Amino acid sequence: MRRSRPLEIKKTWILFFFVIVSLLFPLQSFADEQVFYFGTAVDAGLDTGYSEDNPIEESDPHFGWSLGSFYISGFTSVQRDDGDITFLKTADDTIALHFRLDQDINCLDGNNNLCISDDTDGYDELLGVKKSSNGFGRGTLIVRQTDYQNAQSQPQVYVDFLTGLSMGANTDIQLFEEGDYEVVLDYEVRQDNRLLGVIPALPTYQNYSIRFSFSVRNGNAMAFLFDAETGDELTNSSIAENGFVIDLARSRYLEINVQREMLSENGDELVEDIRYNGPARDGERYTEPGIYTITVTNPTTSQTTEKVICVGDDQVLRAYATTDYTIEEIQTLYAQGASISEEGDVQWSGEPQAEALNSEAIPNSPRSLLIFLLLALPVALFLTYSVLWKRRSVTAAQEESYSQNVEAHDSPILNESSSHNRSEDQ
């Protein structure tokens, strides 16, 4: 029975694993389809350029019902900061704005006396949309972007937006890249009035707006670096003999700092060049030899990444950029006859240094020792536990076997003693 217990525990853990996996798959599917809703209608006055922002009161014909819902899809995550909404996107995300119409625009809230009116003299004062000969029609949608330089684009105006939309249908409006966005839907409601419930009277009108704003930012902290001669994209620890260029076109809101270091006069350490310790400029070339550390910070997520690029043909700097050795260690190897390839690999007699170099030439660093201990400790604990468990099982089996043997030996002795006593009595 003791030997079957580990098997039962193993089966329990396997079952637990499959339960967790089955729960995570639906959650992943749901996360891929997440959306964020926007927009609440306000009383925007009447013929004031939809500039007012009054709450809709109970006496208002718009009270208690909603025209529809705006929502954003295609983002990885959303951040909220004092009412400001920021959508974070990654390389595969496509952020889009949608609208779902929830009313029949000819019979609002089921009331035949309420409808969306054709606003022939509409304009939007806040976004600077002037009156036109076409007016605003039956609802006008306006989208305005502010870019990374804080420059506002011309508003995109969709006149007569609600005409042709089907009730309950989701309408795709626009795709969004990085930037700050303002969205507004202006519409006018007409109420047909009757005196005493039968006599037609003049209709009344009221303007309403659904306004909201949001931002779109890249969720990563990646700098796009390219070889100044070949145009190839550079990764961390790359060698660019003729320099590199930083391209900020894909990530305008990242903070990028460049620091250059060069060999000291005695060649045993790196010293900082204060001229190159500062923010990066889009399209600027960095061609002077040295070790460049490019630090990228995403101010939205506070995420930071670094890339190290070697510029020039100095062999020591190449090895420093592509290996974990210090300048002093590389100089020691070089003095002992090691060579450094164009890719920065340290070699010994034409073979990779890791295969032929005497391990005593460079002592293990404390960091390497710490990593070894962290990896070795769990293995040691597992082996110790396995040995103790095995010994425990063997000991238990031996004890059980011994008890059975003792019982087997004791029974004949007792029988013989009883027979002997009966013989003597006779």
Coordinates of C-alpha atoms in Angstrom, one line a residue:
M1 CA 0.0 0.0 0.0
R2 CA 2.9 2.3 0.7
R3 CA 4.3 1.9 -2.8
S4 CA 0.9 2.8 -4.4
R5 CA 0.7 6.2 -2.6
P6 CA 3.2 8.0 -4.9
L7 CA 1.4 6.7 -7.9
E8 CA -1.9 8.2 -6.6
I9 CA -0.2 11.5 -5.9
K10 CA 1.2 11.5 -9.4
K11 CA -2.2 10.9 -10.9
T12 CA -3.7 13.7 -8.8
W13 CA -1.2 16.2 -10.1
I14 CA -1.8 15.1 -13.7
L15 CA -5.5 15.6 -13.3
F16 CA -4.9 19.0 -11.6
F17 CA -2.7 20.0 -14.6
F18 CA -5.4 19.1 -17.2
V19 CA -8.1 21.0 -15.2
I20 CA -6.0 24.2 -15.1
V21 CA -5.2 23.9 -18.9
S22 CA -8.9 23.4 -19.7
L23 CA -9.7 26.5 -17.7
L24 CA -7.0 28.7 -19.3
F25 CA -8.0 28.0 -22.9
P26 CA -11.5 29.7 -22.6
L27 CA -9.9 32.6 -20.8
Q28 CA -7.4 33.1 -23.5
S29 CA -10.1 33.1 -26.2
F30 CA -12.1 35.6 -24.2
A31 CA -9.0 37.8 -23.8
D32 CA -8.4 37.9 -27.5
E33 CA -12.0 39.3 -28.0
Q34 CA -11.9 42.0 -25.3
V35 CA -13.6 45.3 -26.1
F36 CA -13.9 48.7 -24.3
Y37 CA -17.1 50.7 -24.4
F38 CA -17.3 54.5 -24.6
G39 CA -19.8 57.3 -24.7
T40 CA -22.8 58.8 -22.8
A41 CA -25.1 61.3 -24.4
V42 CA -25.4 64.8 -23.1
D43 CA -27.7 67.7 -23.8
A44 CA -25.7 69.9 -26.1
G45 CA -28.1 72.8 -26.3
L46 CA -29.9 74.0 -29.4
D47 CA -28.2 75.7 -32.4
T48 CA -25.1 76.4 -30.3
G49 CA -22.7 74.3 -32.2
Y50 CA -23.2 71.3 -29.9
S51 CA -21.0 73.2 -27.4
E52 CA -23.0 72.7 -24.2
D53 CA -22.5 69.8 -21.8
N54 CA -25.8 69.5 -19.8
P55 CA -27.1 66.4 -18.1
I56 CA -30.2 64.8 -19.5
E57 CA -33.0 65.3 -17.0
E58 CA -36.2 63.4 -16.5
S59 CA -38.3 65.9 -18.5
D60 CA -36.0 65.5 -21.5
P61 CA -37.3 63.4 -24.4
H62 CA -33.9 61.6 -24.4
F63 CA -34.1 60.5 -20.8
G64 CA -33.9 56.8 -20.1
W65 CA -32.7 55.5 -23.5
S66 CA -29.4 55.3 -25.4
L67 CA -28.9 55.8 -29.2
G68 CA -26.1 53.2 -29.4
S69 CA -22.7 52.3 -28.2
F70 CA -19.1 53.0 -29.3
Y71 CA -16.5 50.5 -28.5
I72 CA -12.8 49.8 -29.2
S73 CA -11.3 46.4 -30.1
G74 CA -8.0 45.0 -31.1
F75 CA -5.8 46.1 -28.2
T76 CA -3.6 44.1 -25.8
S77 CA -4.4 46.0 -22.6
V78 CA -5.9 49.3 -21.4
Q79 CA -4.6 51.7 -18.8
R80 CA -6.8 54.2 -16.8
D81 CA -5.2 57.2 -15.2
D82 CA -7.4 59.9 -13.7
G83 CA -10.0 59.4 -16.4
D84 CA -7.6 59.2 -19.3
I85 CA -7.9 56.0 -21.3
T86 CA -4.8 54.5 -23.1
F87 CA -4.9 51.4 -25.2
L88 CA -1.6 49.5 -25.5
K89 CA -0.9 47.7 -28.8
T90 CA 1.7 45.2 -29.8
A91 CA 3.0 44.3 -33.3
D92 CA 0.0 42.1 -34.2
D93 CA -2.7 44.3 -32.9
T94 CA -5.2 46.3 -35.0
I95 CA -7.0 48.8 -32.9
A96 CA -10.4 49.8 -34.4
L97 CA -13.4 51.9 -33.5
H98 CA -17.0 50.5 -33.9
F99 CA -20.5 51.7 -33.4
R100 CA -23.6 49.7 -32.6
L101 CA -27.0 51.4 -33.3
D102 CA -29.6 50.4 -30.7
Q103 CA -32.5 52.5 -31.9
D104 CA -34.8 52.8 -34.9
I105 CA -33.9 56.4 -35.9
N106 CA -37.4 56.9 -37.1
C107 CA -39.0 55.7 -33.9
L108 CA -36.7 56.4 -31.0
D109 CA -37.4 54.6 -27.8
G110 CA -40.5 53.0 -29.5
N111 CA -42.1 56.5 -29.8
N112 CA -43.4 57.4 -33.2
N113 CA -43.2 61.1 -32.2
L114 CA -39.4 60.9 -31.7
C115 CA -36.9 60.7 -34.5
I116 CA -33.4 61.8 -35.6
S117 CA -33.8 65.0 -37.4
D118 CA -31.9 66.3 -40.5
D119 CA -29.8 69.1 -39.0
T120 CA -29.4 71.4 -42.0
D121 CA -27.4 74.1 -40.1
G122 CA -25.3 72.0 -37.8
Y123 CA -21.7 72.8 -36.8
D124 CA -19.3 71.7 -34.0
E125 CA -17.7 74.6 -32.2
L126 CA -15.4 72.5 -30.0
L127 CA -13.8 70.6 -32.9
G128 CA -13.9 73.5 -35.3
V129 CA -16.3 72.0 -37.9
K130 CA -18.0 74.7 -39.8
K131 CA -21.5 74.9 -41.3
S132 CA -21.8 73.5 -44.8
S133 CA -24.4 73.4 -47.5
N134 CA -25.1 69.8 -46.6
G135 CA -25.5 70.5 -42.9
F136 CA -25.0 67.6 -40.5
G137 CA -27.7 65.4 -41.8
R138 CA -29.1 62.7 -39.6
G139 CA -26.1 62.6 -37.2
T140 CA -22.5 63.6 -37.9
L141 CA -19.4 61.7 -36.6
I142 CA -16.2 63.6 -36.1
V143 CA -12.7 62.1 -35.4
R144 CA -9.6 64.3 -34.7
Q145 CA -6.1 63.1 -34.0
T146 CA -3.3 64.8 -32.1
D147 CA 0.2 63.4 -33.0
Y148 CA 3.4 63.0 -31.0
Q149 CA 4.4 66.6 -31.8
N150 CA 1.1 67.8 -30.3
A151 CA -0.1 68.8 -33.7
Q152 CA -3.8 68.5 -34.3
S153 CA -4.9 67.0 -37.7
Q154 CA -7.9 68.2 -39.7
P155 CA -11.0 66.5 -38.3
Q156 CA -12.4 63.6 -40.3
V157 CA -16.1 64.4 -40.7
Y158 CA -18.7 61.7 -41.5
V159 CA -21.9 63.6 -42.4
D160 CA -25.3 61.9 -42.2
F161 CA -23.6 59.1 -40.3
L162 CA -26.8 57.4 -38.9
T163 CA -28.6 57.2 -42.2
G164 CA -28.3 53.7 -43.7
L165 CA -27.2 52.0 -40.4
S166 CA -29.2 49.0 -39.4
M167 CA -30.5 48.7 -35.9
G168 CA -28.4 46.2 -33.9
A169 CA -25.6 46.1 -36.5
N170 CA -22.0 46.8 -35.6
T171 CA -20.3 49.3 -37.9
D172 CA -16.6 49.5 -38.4
I173 CA -15.5 53.1 -38.4
Q174 CA -11.7 53.6 -38.4
L175 CA -8.3 52.0 -37.5
F176 CA -5.9 53.7 -35.2
E177 CA -2.2 54.0 -34.8
E178 CA -0.3 55.8 -32.1
G179 CA -1.8 59.1 -31.1
D180 CA -4.4 60.9 -29.1
Y181 CA -8.0 60.9 -30.4
E182 CA -11.2 62.8 -29.9
V183 CA -14.5 61.4 -31.1
V184 CA -17.9 63.0 -31.2
L185 CA -21.3 62.1 -32.6
D186 CA -23.6 65.1 -32.9
Y187 CA -27.3 64.5 -33.6
E188 CA -30.5 66.4 -33.4
V189 CA -33.8 64.9 -32.1
R190 CA -37.2 66.1 -33.3
Q191 CA -40.3 65.7 -31.1
D192 CA -43.7 65.9 -32.8
N193 CA -46.1 67.6 -30.4
R194 CA -49.9 67.5 -30.3
L195 CA -52.3 69.8 -28.4
L196 CA -54.7 67.8 -26.3
G197 CA -53.1 64.7 -27.8
V198 CA -54.9 65.2 -31.2
I199 CA -54.2 68.7 -32.7
P200 CA -50.8 68.8 -34.5
A201 CA -48.5 71.5 -33.1
L202 CA -45.0 72.8 -34.0
P203 CA -42.3 70.2 -33.4
T204 CA -39.5 70.9 -30.9
Y205 CA -35.8 70.1 -31.4
Q206 CA -32.8 69.4 -29.2
N207 CA -29.2 68.8 -29.9
Y208 CA -27.2 65.9 -28.3
S209 CA -23.6 64.8 -28.3
I210 CA -21.7 61.6 -27.4
R211 CA -18.1 62.7 -26.8
F212 CA -15.0 60.7 -25.6
S213 CA -11.3 60.7 -26.1
F214 CA -8.5 58.1 -25.8
S215 CA -4.9 57.4 -26.6
V216 CA -3.1 54.6 -28.5
R217 CA 0.5 53.7 -27.6
N218 CA 2.9 50.8 -28.4
G219 CA 3.0 48.5 -25.4
N220 CA 6.7 47.5 -25.9
A221 CA 10.0 49.3 -25.4
M222 CA 11.8 48.3 -28.6
A223 CA 14.3 50.5 -30.5
F224 CA 14.6 49.9 -34.2
L225 CA 18.3 50.1 -35.1
F226 CA 19.7 49.7 -38.6
D227 CA 23.2 49.3 -40.0
A228 CA 24.3 52.6 -41.5
E229 CA 25.7 50.9 -44.6
T230 CA 23.6 47.8 -45.3
G231 CA 20.3 48.9 -43.8
D232 CA 19.9 45.6 -41.9
E233 CA 18.1 45.7 -38.6
L234 CA 20.5 45.3 -35.6
T235 CA 19.7 43.2 -32.5
N236 CA 21.4 43.3 -29.1
S237 CA 25.2 42.7 -29.2
S238 CA 25.4 43.4 -32.9
I239 CA 28.5 44.7 -34.6
A240 CA 28.1 47.6 -37.0
E241 CA 31.5 48.4 -38.4
N242 CA 30.3 51.6 -40.2
G243 CA 27.8 52.7 -37.6
F244 CA 24.1 52.6 -37.1
V245 CA 20.9 54.6 -37.4
I246 CA 18.0 54.9 -35.0
D247 CA 14.5 54.9 -36.6
L248 CA 11.8 56.3 -34.4
A249 CA 9.0 56.2 -37.0
R250 CA 7.4 53.1 -35.4
S251 CA 7.6 54.3 -31.8
R252 CA 7.3 58.0 -31.5
Y253 CA 6.4 58.1 -27.9
L254 CA 9.4 56.1 -26.6
E255 CA 12.2 57.8 -24.7
I256 CA 15.6 56.7 -26.2
N257 CA 18.9 57.5 -24.7
V258 CA 22.3 56.8 -26.3
Q259 CA 25.6 56.4 -24.3
R260 CA 29.0 55.9 -26.0
E261 CA 32.0 54.3 -24.3
M262 CA 35.5 53.9 -25.6
L263 CA 38.7 52.2 -24.5
S264 CA 40.9 54.1 -22.0
E265 CA 44.4 55.0 -22.9
N266 CA 45.9 52.0 -21.2
G267 CA 43.2 49.8 -22.9
D268 CA 42.1 48.0 -19.8
E269 CA 38.7 49.6 -19.2
L270 CA 35.9 51.5 -20.9
V271 CA 35.4 55.3 -20.3
E272 CA 32.3 57.2 -21.1
D273 CA 32.1 59.9 -23.8
I274 CA 29.9 62.5 -22.3
R275 CA 29.2 64.0 -25.8
Y276 CA 27.1 61.0 -26.6
N277 CA 25.2 60.6 -23.4
G278 CA 21.8 62.0 -24.3
P279 CA 18.5 61.5 -26.0
A280 CA 18.4 60.1 -29.6
R281 CA 17.4 61.9 -32.7
D282 CA 15.4 60.3 -35.4
G283 CA 17.6 59.4 -38.3
E284 CA 20.8 60.4 -36.7
R285 CA 23.9 58.3 -37.6
Y286 CA 26.3 57.1 -34.9
T287 CA 29.6 56.2 -36.7
E288 CA 32.4 56.9 -34.2
P289 CA 34.1 53.7 -32.9
G290 CA 33.0 52.5 -29.5
I291 CA 30.5 50.6 -27.4
Y292 CA 27.0 52.2 -27.6
T293 CA 24.3 51.4 -25.1
I294 CA 20.9 52.4 -26.3
T295 CA 18.3 52.5 -23.4
V296 CA 14.7 52.6 -24.4
T297 CA 11.9 53.5 -21.9
N298 CA 8.2 53.3 -22.5
P299 CA 6.8 56.2 -20.4
T300 CA 3.3 54.6 -20.5
T301 CA 4.3 51.2 -19.1
S302 CA 7.6 52.2 -17.4
Q303 CA 9.2 49.2 -19.2
T304 CA 12.9 49.6 -20.1
T305 CA 15.1 47.7 -22.5
E306 CA 18.8 48.0 -23.5
K307 CA 20.7 47.2 -26.6
V308 CA 24.5 47.2 -26.9
I309 CA 26.0 47.9 -30.3
C310 CA 29.7 47.8 -31.3
V311 CA 30.9 50.3 -33.9
G312 CA 34.3 50.0 -35.6
D313 CA 36.8 47.2 -36.2
D314 CA 38.5 47.1 -32.8
Q315 CA 38.8 43.4 -31.8
V316 CA 38.6 44.0 -28.1
L317 CA 35.4 46.0 -28.4
R318 CA 33.9 43.4 -30.6
A319 CA 34.5 40.6 -28.1
Y320 CA 33.2 42.8 -25.3
A321 CA 29.9 43.4 -27.2
T322 CA 29.3 39.8 -28.0
T323 CA 30.6 37.9 -25.0
D324 CA 30.2 38.1 -21.2
Y325 CA 33.9 38.9 -20.6
T326 CA 35.2 42.1 -19.2
I327 CA 37.8 44.3 -21.0
E328 CA 40.5 43.0 -18.6
E329 CA 39.6 39.4 -19.2
I330 CA 39.6 39.9 -23.0
Q331 CA 43.0 41.5 -22.8
T332 CA 44.3 38.6 -20.8
L333 CA 43.1 36.1 -23.4
Y334 CA 44.6 38.2 -26.2
A335 CA 47.9 38.4 -24.4
Q336 CA 48.0 34.6 -24.1
G337 CA 47.6 34.2 -27.9
A338 CA 43.9 34.0 -28.4
S339 CA 42.4 35.6 -31.5
I340 CA 39.1 37.4 -32.0
S341 CA 36.9 36.7 -35.1
E342 CA 35.0 39.3 -37.1
E343 CA 31.9 38.2 -35.2
G344 CA 33.6 38.9 -31.8
D345 CA 34.2 35.3 -30.9
V346 CA 37.3 34.6 -28.8
Q347 CA 39.2 31.7 -30.4
W348 CA 42.3 29.7 -29.5
S349 CA 44.4 28.2 -32.3
G350 CA 41.5 28.5 -34.7
E351 CA 39.0 26.8 -32.4
P352 CA 36.3 28.5 -30.3
Q353 CA 37.7 29.6 -27.0
A354 CA 35.0 27.6 -25.1
E355 CA 36.5 24.4 -26.4
A356 CA 40.2 24.9 -26.2
L357 CA 41.0 27.7 -23.7
N358 CA 42.4 26.6 -20.3
S359 CA 39.7 27.2 -17.7
E360 CA 42.3 28.5 -15.3
A361 CA 43.1 31.4 -17.5
I362 CA 40.0 33.3 -16.3
P363 CA 38.5 32.4 -12.9
N364 CA 34.8 32.0 -12.6
S365 CA 33.0 35.2 -11.7
P366 CA 30.8 35.4 -8.6
R367 CA 27.8 35.8 -10.8
S368 CA 28.5 32.5 -12.6
L369 CA 29.0 30.8 -9.2
L370 CA 25.7 32.1 -8.0
I371 CA 23.9 30.9 -11.1
F372 CA 25.5 27.5 -10.6
L373 CA 24.4 27.3 -7.0
L374 CA 20.8 28.3 -7.9
L375 CA 20.6 25.6 -10.5
A376 CA 22.3 22.9 -8.4
L377 CA 20.4 23.4 -5.2
P378 CA 17.0 22.2 -6.5
V379 CA 18.7 19.2 -8.2
A380 CA 20.4 18.3 -4.9
L381 CA 17.2 18.6 -2.9
F382 CA 15.3 16.4 -5.4
L383 CA 18.1 13.7 -5.3
T384 CA 18.1 13.8 -1.5
Y385 CA 14.4 13.4 -1.3
S386 CA 14.5 10.5 -3.8
V387 CA 17.2 8.7 -1.8
L388 CA 15.4 9.2 1.5
W389 CA 12.1 8.0 0.0
K390 CA 13.8 4.9 -1.5
R391 CA 15.5 4.1 1.8
R392 CA 12.2 4.5 3.7
S393 CA 10.5 2.2 1.3
V394 CA 13.3 -0.4 1.5
T395 CA 13.3 -0.2 5.4
A396 CA 9.6 -0.6 5.5
A397 CA 9.8 -3.7 3.2
Q398 CA 12.5 -5.2 5.3
E399 CA 10.6 -4.7 8.5
E400 CA 7.5 -6.3 7.1
S401 CA 9.6 -9.3 5.8
Y402 CA 11.3 -9.6 9.1
S403 CA 8.0 -9.7 11.0
Q404 CA 6.7 -12.4 8.7
N405 CA 9.8 -14.5 9.2
V406 CA 9.6 -14.2 13.0
E407 CA 6.0 -15.4 13.0
A408 CA 6.9 -18.3 10.7
H409 CA 9.7 -19.4 13.0
D410 CA 7.9 -18.9 16.3
S411 CA 5.0 -21.1 15.4
P412 CA 6.9 -24.5 15.1
I413 CA 8.8 -23.8 18.3
L414 CA 5.6 -23.2 20.2
N415 CA 4.1 -26.4 18.8
E416 CA 7.2 -28.4 19.6
S417 CA 7.3 -27.0 23.2
S418 CA 3.6 -27.9 23.7
S419 CA 4.1 -31.5 22.4
H420 CA 7.2 -31.9 24.7
N421 CA 5.2 -30.8 27.8
R422 CA 2.4 -33.2 27.0
S423 CA 4.9 -36.1 26.7
E424 CA 6.4 -35.4 30.1
D425 CA 3.0 -35.2 31.7
Q426 CA 2.2 -38.6 30.5

